[in-house]
CSV table of C-alpha atoms in Angstrom, one decimal:
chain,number,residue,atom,x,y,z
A,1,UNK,CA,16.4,13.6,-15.4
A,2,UNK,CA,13.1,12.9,-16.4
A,3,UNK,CA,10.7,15.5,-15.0
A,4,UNK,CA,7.4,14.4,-12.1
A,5,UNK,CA,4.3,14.5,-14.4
A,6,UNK,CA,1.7,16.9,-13.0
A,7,UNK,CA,-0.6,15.6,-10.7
A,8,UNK,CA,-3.6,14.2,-12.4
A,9,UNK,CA,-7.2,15.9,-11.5
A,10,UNK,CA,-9.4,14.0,-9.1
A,11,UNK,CA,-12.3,12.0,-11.3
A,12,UNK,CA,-10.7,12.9,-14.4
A,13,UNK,CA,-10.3,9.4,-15.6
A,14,UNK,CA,-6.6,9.3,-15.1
A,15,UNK,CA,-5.6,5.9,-14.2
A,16,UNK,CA,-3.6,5.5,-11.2
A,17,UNK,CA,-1.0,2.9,-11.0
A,18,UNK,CA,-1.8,-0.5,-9.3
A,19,UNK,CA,0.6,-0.4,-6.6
A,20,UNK,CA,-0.7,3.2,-5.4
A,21,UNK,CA,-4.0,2.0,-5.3
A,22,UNK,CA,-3.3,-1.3,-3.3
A,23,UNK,CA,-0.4,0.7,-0.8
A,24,UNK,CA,-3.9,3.0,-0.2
A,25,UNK,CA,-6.8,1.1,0.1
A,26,UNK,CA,-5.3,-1.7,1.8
A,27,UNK,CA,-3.3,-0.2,3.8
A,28,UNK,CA,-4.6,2.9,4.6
A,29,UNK,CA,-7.7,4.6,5.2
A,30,UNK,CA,-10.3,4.4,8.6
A,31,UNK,CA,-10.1,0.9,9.5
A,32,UNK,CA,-13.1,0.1,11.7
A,33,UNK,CA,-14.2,-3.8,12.4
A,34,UNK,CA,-17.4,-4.7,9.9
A,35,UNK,CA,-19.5,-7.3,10.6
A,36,UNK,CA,-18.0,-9.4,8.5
A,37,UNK,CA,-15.0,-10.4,9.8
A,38,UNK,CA,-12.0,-10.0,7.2
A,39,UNK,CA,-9.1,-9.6,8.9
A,40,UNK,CA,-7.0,-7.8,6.1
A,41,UNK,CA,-4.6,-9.5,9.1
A,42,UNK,CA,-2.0,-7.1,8.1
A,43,UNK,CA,-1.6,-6.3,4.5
A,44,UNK,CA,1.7,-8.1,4.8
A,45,UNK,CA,0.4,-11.8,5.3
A,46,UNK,CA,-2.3,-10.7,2.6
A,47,UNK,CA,0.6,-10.1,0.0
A,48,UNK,CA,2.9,-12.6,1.2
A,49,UNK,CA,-0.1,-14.9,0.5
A,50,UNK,CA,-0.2,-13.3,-2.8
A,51,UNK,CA,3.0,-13.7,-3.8
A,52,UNK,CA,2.9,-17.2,-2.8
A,53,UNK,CA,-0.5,-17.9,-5.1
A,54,UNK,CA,1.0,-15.9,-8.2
A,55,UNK,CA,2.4,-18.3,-10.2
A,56,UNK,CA,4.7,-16.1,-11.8
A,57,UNK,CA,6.9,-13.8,-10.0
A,58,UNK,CA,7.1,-11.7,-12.9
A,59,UNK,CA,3.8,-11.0,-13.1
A,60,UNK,CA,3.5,-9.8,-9.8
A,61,UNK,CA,6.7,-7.4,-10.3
A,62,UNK,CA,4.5,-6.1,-14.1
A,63,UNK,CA,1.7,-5.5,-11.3
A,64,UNK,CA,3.8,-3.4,-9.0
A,65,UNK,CA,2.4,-5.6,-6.1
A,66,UNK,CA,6.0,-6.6,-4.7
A,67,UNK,CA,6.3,-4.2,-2.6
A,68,UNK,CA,6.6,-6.4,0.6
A,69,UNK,CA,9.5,-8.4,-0.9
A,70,UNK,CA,12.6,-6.3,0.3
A,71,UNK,CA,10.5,-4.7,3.5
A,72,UNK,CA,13.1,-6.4,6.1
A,73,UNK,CA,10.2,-7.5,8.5
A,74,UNK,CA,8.8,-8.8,5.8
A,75,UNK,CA,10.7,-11.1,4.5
A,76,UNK,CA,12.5,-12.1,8.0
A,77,UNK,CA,8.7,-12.9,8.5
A,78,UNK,CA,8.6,-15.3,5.9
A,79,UNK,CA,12.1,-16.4,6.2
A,80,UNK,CA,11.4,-17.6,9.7
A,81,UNK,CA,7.9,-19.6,8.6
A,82,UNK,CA,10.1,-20.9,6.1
A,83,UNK,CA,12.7,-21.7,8.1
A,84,UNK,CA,10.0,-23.3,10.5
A,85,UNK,CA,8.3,-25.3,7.9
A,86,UNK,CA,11.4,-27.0,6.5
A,87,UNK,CA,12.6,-27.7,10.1
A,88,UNK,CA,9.1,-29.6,10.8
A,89,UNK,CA,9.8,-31.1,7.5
A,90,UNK,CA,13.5,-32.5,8.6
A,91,UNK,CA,12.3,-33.5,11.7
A,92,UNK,CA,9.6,-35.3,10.3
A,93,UNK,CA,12.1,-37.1,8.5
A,94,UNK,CA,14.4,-37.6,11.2
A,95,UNK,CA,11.6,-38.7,13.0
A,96,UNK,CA,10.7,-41.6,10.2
A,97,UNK,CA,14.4,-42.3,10.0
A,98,UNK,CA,15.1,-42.9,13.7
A,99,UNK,CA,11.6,-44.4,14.6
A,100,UNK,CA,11.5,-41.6,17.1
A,101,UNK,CA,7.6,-40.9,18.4
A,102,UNK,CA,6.1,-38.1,15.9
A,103,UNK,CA,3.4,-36.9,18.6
A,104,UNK,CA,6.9,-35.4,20.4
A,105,UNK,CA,8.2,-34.3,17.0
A,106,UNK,CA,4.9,-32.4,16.3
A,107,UNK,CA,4.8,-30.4,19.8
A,108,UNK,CA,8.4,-28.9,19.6
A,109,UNK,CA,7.7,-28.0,15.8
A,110,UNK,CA,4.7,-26.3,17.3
A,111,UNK,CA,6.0,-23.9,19.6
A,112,UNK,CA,8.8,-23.0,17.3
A,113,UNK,CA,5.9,-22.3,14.8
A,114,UNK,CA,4.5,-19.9,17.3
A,115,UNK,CA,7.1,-18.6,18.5
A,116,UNK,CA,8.6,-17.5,15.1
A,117,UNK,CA,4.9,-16.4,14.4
A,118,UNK,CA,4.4,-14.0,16.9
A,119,UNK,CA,7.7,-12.0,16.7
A,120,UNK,CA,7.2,-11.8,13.3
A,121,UNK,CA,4.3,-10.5,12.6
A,122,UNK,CA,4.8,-7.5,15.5
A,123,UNK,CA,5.7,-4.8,13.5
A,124,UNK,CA,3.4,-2.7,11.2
A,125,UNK,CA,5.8,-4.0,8.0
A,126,UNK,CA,7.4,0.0,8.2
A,127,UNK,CA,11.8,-0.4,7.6
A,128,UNK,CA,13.4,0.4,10.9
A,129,UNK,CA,14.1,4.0,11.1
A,130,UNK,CA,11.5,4.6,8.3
A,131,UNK,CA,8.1,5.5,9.7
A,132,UNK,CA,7.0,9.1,10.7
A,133,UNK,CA,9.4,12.0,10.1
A,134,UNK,CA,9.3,14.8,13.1
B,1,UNK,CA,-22.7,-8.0,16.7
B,2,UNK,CA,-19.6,-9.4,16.0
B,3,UNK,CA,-20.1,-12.8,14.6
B,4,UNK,CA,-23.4,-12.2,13.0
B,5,UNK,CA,-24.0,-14.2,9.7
B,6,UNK,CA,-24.8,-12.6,6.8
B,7,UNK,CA,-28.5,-14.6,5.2
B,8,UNK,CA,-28.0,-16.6,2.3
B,9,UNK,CA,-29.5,-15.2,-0.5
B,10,UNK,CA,-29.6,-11.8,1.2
B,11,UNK,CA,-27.2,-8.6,1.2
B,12,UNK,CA,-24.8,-7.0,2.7
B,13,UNK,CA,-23.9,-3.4,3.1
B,14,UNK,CA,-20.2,-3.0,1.8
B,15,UNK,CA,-18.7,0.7,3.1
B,16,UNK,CA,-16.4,2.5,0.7
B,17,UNK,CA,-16.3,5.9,2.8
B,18,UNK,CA,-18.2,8.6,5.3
B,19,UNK,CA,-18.6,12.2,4.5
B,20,UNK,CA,-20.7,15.3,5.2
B,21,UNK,CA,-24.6,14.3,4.6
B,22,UNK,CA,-25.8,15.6,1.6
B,23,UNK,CA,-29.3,16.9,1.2
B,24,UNK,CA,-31.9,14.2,1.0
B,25,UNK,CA,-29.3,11.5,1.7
B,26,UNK,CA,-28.4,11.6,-2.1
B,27,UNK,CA,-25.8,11.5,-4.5
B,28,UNK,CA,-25.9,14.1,-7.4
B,29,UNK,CA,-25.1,11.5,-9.7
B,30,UNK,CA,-25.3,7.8,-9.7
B,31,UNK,CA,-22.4,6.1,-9.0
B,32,UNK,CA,-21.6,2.4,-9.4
B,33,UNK,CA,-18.6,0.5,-6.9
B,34,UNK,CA,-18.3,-3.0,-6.5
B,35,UNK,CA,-19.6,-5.5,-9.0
B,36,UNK,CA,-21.0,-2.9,-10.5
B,37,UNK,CA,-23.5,-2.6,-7.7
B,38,UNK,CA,-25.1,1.1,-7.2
B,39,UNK,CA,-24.1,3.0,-4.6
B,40,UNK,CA,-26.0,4.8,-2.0
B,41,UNK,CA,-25.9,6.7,1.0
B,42,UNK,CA,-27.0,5.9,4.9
B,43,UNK,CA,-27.4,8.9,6.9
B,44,UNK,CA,-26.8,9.8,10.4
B,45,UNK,CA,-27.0,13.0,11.9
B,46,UNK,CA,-24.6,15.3,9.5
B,47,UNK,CA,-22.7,12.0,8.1
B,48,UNK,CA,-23.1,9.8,5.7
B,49,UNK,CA,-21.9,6.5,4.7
B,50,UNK,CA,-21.5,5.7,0.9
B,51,UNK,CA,-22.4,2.2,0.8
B,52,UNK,CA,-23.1,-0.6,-2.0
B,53,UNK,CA,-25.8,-3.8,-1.3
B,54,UNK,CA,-23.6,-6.4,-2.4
B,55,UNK,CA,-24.9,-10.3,-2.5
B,56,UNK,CA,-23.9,-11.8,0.7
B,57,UNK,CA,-23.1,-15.0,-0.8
B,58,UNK,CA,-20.2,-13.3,-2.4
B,59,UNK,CA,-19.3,-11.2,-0.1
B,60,UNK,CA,-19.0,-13.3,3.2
B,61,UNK,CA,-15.6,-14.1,5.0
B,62,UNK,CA,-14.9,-17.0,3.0
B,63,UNK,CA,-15.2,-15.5,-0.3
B,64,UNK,CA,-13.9,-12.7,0.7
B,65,UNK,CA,-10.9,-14.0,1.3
B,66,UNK,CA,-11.2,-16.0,-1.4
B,67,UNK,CA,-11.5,-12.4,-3.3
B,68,UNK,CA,-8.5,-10.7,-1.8
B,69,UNK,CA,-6.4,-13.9,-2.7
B,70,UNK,CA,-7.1,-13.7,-6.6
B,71,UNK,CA,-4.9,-10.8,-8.3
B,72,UNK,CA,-7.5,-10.2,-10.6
B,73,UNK,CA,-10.5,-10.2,-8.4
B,74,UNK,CA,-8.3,-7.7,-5.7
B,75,UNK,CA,-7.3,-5.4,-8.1
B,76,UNK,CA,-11.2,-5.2,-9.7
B,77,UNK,CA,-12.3,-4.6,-5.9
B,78,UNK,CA,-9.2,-2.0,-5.3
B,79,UNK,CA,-10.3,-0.3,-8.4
B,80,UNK,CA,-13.8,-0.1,-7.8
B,81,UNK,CA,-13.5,0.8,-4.2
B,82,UNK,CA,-11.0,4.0,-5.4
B,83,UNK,CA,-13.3,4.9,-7.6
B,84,UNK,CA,-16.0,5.4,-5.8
B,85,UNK,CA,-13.7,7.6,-3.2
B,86,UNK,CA,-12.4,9.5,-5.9
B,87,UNK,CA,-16.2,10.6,-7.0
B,88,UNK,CA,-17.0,10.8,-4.0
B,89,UNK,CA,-13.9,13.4,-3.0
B,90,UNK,CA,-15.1,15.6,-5.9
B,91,UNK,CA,-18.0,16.6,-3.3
B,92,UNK,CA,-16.3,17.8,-0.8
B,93,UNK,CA,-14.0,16.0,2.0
B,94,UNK,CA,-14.0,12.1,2.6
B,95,UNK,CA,-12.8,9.7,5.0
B,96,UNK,CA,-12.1,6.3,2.7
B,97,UNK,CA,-12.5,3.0,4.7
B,98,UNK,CA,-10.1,0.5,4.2
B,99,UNK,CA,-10.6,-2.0,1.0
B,100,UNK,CA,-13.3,-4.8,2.1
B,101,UNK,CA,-15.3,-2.7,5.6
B,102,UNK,CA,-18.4,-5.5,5.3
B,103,UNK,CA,-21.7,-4.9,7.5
B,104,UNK,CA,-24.6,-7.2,7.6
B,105,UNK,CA,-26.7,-4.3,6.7
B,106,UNK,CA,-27.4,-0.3,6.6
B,107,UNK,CA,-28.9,-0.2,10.2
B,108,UNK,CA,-25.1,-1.6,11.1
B,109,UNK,CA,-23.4,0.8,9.0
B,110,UNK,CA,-25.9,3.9,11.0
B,111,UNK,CA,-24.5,2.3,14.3
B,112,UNK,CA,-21.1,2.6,13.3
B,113,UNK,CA,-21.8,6.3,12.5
B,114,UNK,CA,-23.4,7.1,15.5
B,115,UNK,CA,-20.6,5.6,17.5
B,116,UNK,CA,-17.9,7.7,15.9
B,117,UNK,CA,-20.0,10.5,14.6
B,118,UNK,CA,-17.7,12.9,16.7
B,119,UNK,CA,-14.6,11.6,15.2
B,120,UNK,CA,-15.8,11.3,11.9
B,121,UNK,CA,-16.8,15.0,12.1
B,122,UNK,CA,-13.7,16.1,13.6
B,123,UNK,CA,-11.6,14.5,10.7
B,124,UNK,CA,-14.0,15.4,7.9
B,125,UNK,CA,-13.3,18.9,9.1
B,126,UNK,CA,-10.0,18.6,9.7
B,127,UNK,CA,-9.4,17.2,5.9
B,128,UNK,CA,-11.8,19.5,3.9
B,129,UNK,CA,-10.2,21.4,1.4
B,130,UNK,CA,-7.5,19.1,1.8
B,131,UNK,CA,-5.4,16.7,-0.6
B,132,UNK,CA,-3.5,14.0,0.0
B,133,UNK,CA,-0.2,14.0,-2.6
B,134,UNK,CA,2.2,11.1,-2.9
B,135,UNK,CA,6.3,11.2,-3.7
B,136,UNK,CA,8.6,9.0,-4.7
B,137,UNK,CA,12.3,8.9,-4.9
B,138,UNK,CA,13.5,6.3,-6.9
B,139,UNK,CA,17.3,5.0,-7.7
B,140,UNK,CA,18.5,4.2,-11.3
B,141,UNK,CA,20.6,1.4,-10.7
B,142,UNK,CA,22.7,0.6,-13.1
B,143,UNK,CA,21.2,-1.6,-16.4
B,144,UNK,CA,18.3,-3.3,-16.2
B,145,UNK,CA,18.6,-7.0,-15.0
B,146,UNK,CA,19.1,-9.2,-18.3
B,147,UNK,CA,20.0,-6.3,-20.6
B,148,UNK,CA,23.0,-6.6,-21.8
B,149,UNK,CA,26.1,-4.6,-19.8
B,150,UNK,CA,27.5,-1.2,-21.7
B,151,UNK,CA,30.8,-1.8,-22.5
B,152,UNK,CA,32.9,0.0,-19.3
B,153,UNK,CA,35.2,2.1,-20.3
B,154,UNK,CA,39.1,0.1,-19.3
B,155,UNK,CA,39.7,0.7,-15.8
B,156,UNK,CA,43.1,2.6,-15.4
B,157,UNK,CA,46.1,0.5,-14.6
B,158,UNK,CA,44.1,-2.6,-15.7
B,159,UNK,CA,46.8,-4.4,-17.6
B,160,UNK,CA,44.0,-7.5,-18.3
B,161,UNK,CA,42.8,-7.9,-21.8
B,162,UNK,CA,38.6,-7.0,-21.5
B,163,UNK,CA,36.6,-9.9,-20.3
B,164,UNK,CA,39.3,-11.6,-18.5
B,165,UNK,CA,38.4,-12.0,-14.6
B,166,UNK,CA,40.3,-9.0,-13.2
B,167,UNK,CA,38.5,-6.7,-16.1
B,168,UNK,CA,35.3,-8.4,-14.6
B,169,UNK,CA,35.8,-7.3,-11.2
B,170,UNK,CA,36.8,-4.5,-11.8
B,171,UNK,CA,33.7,-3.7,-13.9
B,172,UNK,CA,32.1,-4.8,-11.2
B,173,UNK,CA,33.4,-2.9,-8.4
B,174,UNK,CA,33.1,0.0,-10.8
B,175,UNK,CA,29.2,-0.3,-10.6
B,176,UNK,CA,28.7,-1.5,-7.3
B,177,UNK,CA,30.0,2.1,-5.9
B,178,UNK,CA,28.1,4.1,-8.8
B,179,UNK,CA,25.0,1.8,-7.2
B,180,UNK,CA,26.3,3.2,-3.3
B,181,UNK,CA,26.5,6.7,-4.5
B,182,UNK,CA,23.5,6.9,-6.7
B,183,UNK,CA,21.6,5.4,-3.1
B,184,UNK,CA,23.1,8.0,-1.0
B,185,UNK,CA,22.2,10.5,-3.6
B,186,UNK,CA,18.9,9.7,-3.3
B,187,UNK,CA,18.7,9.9,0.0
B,188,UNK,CA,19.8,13.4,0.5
B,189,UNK,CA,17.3,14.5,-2.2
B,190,UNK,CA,14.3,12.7,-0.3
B,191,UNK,CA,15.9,14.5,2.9
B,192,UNK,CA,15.9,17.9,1.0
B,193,UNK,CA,12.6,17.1,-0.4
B,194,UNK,CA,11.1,16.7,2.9
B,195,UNK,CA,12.7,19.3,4.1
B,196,UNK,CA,11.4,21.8,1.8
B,197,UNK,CA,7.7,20.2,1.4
B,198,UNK,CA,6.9,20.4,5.1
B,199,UNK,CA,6.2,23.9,5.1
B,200,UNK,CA,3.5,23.3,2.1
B,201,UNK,CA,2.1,20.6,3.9
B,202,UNK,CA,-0.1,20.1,6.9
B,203,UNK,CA,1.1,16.2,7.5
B,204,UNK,CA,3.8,13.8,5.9
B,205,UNK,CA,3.8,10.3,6.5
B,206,UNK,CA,6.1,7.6,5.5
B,207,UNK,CA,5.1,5.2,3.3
B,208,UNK,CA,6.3,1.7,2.4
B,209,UNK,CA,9.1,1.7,-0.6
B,210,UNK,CA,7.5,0.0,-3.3
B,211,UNK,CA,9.5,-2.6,-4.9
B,212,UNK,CA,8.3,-2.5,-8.1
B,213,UNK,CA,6.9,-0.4,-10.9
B,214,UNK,CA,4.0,-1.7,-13.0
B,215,UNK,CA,4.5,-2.7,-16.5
B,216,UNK,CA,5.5,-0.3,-19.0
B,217,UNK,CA,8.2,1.0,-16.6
B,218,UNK,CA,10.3,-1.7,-16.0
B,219,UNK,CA,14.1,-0.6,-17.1
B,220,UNK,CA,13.9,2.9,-16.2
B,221,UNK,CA,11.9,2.8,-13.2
B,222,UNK,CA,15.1,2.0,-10.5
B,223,UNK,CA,14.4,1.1,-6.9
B,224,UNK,CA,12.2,3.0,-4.6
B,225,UNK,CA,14.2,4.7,-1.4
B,226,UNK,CA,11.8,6.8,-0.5
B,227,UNK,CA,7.7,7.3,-0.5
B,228,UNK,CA,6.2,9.7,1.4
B,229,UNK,CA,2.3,11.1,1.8
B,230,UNK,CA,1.6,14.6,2.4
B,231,UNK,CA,-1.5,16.2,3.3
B,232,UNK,CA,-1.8,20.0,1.8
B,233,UNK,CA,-4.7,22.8,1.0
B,234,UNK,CA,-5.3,22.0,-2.4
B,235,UNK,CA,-5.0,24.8,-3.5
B,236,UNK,CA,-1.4,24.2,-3.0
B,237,UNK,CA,-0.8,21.4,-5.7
B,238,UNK,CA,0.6,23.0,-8.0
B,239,UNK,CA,3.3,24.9,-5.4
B,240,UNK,CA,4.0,21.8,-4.0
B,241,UNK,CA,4.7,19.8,-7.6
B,242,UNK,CA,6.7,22.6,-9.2
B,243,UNK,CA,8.8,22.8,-5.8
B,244,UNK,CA,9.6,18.8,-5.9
B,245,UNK,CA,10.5,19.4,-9.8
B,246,UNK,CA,12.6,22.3,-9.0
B,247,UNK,CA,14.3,19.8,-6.3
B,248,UNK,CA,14.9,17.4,-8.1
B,249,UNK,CA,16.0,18.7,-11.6
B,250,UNK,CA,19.4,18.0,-12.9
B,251,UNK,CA,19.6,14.8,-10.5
B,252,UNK,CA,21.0,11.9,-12.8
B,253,UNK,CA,20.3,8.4,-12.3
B,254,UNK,CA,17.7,9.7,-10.2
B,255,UNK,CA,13.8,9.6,-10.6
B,256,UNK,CA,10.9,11.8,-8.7
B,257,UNK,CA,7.6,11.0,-8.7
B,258,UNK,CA,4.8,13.0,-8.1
B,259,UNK,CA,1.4,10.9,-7.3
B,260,UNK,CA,-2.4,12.3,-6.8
B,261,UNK,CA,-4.3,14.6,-5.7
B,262,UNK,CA,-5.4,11.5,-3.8
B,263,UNK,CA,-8.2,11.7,-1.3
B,264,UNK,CA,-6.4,11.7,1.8
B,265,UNK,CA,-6.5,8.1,2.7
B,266,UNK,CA,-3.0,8.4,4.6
B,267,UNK,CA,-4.4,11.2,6.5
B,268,UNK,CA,-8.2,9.7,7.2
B,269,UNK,CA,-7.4,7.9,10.5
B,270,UNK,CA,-6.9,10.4,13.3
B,271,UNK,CA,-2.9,10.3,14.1
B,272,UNK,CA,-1.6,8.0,15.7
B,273,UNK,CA,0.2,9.1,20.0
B,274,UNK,CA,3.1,11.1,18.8
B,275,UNK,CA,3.2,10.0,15.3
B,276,UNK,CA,1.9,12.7,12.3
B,277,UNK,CA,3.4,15.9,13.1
B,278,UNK,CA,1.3,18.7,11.9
């Protein structure tokens, strides 16, 4: 099999891959509140976001920034706001179809929004089983 | 301050990292981080803050955001941000901040110091000397996606003329269990891996797996199954990397990789209630 490569020296102008750098600086390091408030939120919704502005899946795989895609709270996280989009969507529709009131349509899409929201985005994105090692 | 604006027109102080206070609150060599802006130091007590005056316009919450959203700006800023923690770790120990730590200015960033400075200290001594080194076990599965399939050797007992369905499946089946065992393989090595680079290192961590490789590697770069951060002397590099080769040679189908020295960015914040063993 193909052998590690040696370590590279620090400030030797080695070029680290992308991926390293994002899993490290956003992601890691002494997180403490600055003034400004950018709420990395967690770096999941960041990349999720990402992945949703890249236009081209493949370019995000050449970048090495789809890490998030098979991380299982990840992508239950944004199977459920999918799922809870589309379902405000088809009741939406329903609601057109049957003349039904929207304003009632719009509160129970709501707290199934928030509901799926909150359970979702619990867990620091680490697979089950997978975080530290006594 | 929470909630404090940012002037238009003015600066803010953008904070890459905090480390032991040089003499005269300077670097020995100018540095350059974000937007090319220089970088300088704000001192407090024994620490300092590496810090850059970036335009506030840019640099409030909305274009911030705005920032982190763009591929191209993100990976300029997580570039230039690394940088500057990789110059600055060639110093002496340093605790990097997370990408994008924004104060409205350097009297902030001082207060910040003084609020922690006994943490800060505690860590900075905790992590001098110290190197943060990355590994990776990846799995070769199989062919690339979209390169055309090697021809299989006939299964036994397959009576079916190749590329009729039961050859298919069988094909198939064939590769979905060299794709189980090549998994499990790798999950031993990343157990035996760990097992023997513990005593080398002062901390492991898990990381993430990364999903992806960047460009350049795609085909032989497999799926990640394991990533792990260590903290060591480092002094012990070289130990440690010619241990995790010795580990993993003679492992087909499988890949090791070994990543840094990093500055210990895994390592900065103190450990979490009964998380990093050390």
């Amino acid at each position: 099999m193909p052998l590690p490569p040696a370590p590279q020296e620090h400030g030797q102008g080695s070029v680290a891959s992308l991926v390293d750098v994002l899993e490290r600086v956003l992601d890691k390091g002494v997180v403490i509140a600055g003034d400004i408030k950018i709420n990395l939120l967690d770096v999941e919704l960041l990349t999720i976001k990402l992945r949703l502005l890249v236009a081209s899946v493949d370019r995000a795989r050449e970048m090495g920034i789809d890490w998030w895609e098979h991380d299982p709270s990840l992508s239950s996280a944004a199977r459920r706001r999918d799922l809870a989009e589309e379902n405000e969507r088809l009741r939406a529709r329903i609601a057109a179809i049957e003349g039904t009131t929207p304003a009632r349509v719009a509160t129970e899409t709501a707290v199934a929004a928030g509901r799926s929201g909150s359970s979702a985005l619990g867990a620091e994105g680490v697979p089950p089983g997978g975080r530290e090692r006594g | 301050m929470s909630g404090g604006r940012p002037r238009a027109g003015g600066r803010v102080s953008y904070l890459y990292a905090v480390l032991p206070r040089p003499a005269g609150d300077r670097l020995p060599r100018p540095l350059t981080g974000l937007a090319d802006a220089p970088v300088h130091l704000v001192g407090h007590g024994r620490l300092a803050a590496a810090v850059s005056a970036l335009p506030a316009d840019d640099h409030d919450e909305q274009a911030l955001r705005a920032h982190l959203e763009d591929l191209d700006r993100l990976t300029a800023m997580a570039r230039a941000h690394h940088r500057v923690v990789e110059r600055l770790s060639a110093l002496g120990p340093v605790l990097p901040f997370r990408l994008a730590t924004v104060y409205l200015d350097d009297a902030r960033v001082r207060a910040v110091l003084r609020a922690s400075a006994d943490d800060f200290a505690e860590a900075l001594t905790r992590l001098d000397g110290r190197v943060e080194l990355g590994v990776k076990v990846f799995a070769l599965g199989g062919p690339p996606e979209g390169a055309p399939a090697p021809a299989p050797p006939p299964a036994p007992g397959a009576s079916a003329a190749p590329g009729s369905g039961a050859a298919y499946l069988a094909r198939r089946r064939a590769e979905r269990r060299l794709r189980e065992e090549t998994w499990q393989r790798a999950a031993r090595l990343a157990g035996r891996l760990d097992d023997e680079l513990r005593p080398l290192a002062e901390a492991g961590r898990a990381l993430r797996p990364q999903r992806a490789e960047p460009a350049g590697a795609a085909g032989v770069a497999g799926e990640n199954v394991w990533n792990h951060a260590y903290l060591l002397r480092a002094e012990r590099t070289e130990a440690f990397t010619a241990l995790v080769r010795a580990l993993a040679a003679g492992e087909d189908g499988l890949r090791v990789e070994v990543t840094g020295p990093w500055a210990p960015y895994s390592f900065a914040a103190p450990p979490e209630p009964g998380g990093v063993p050390s």
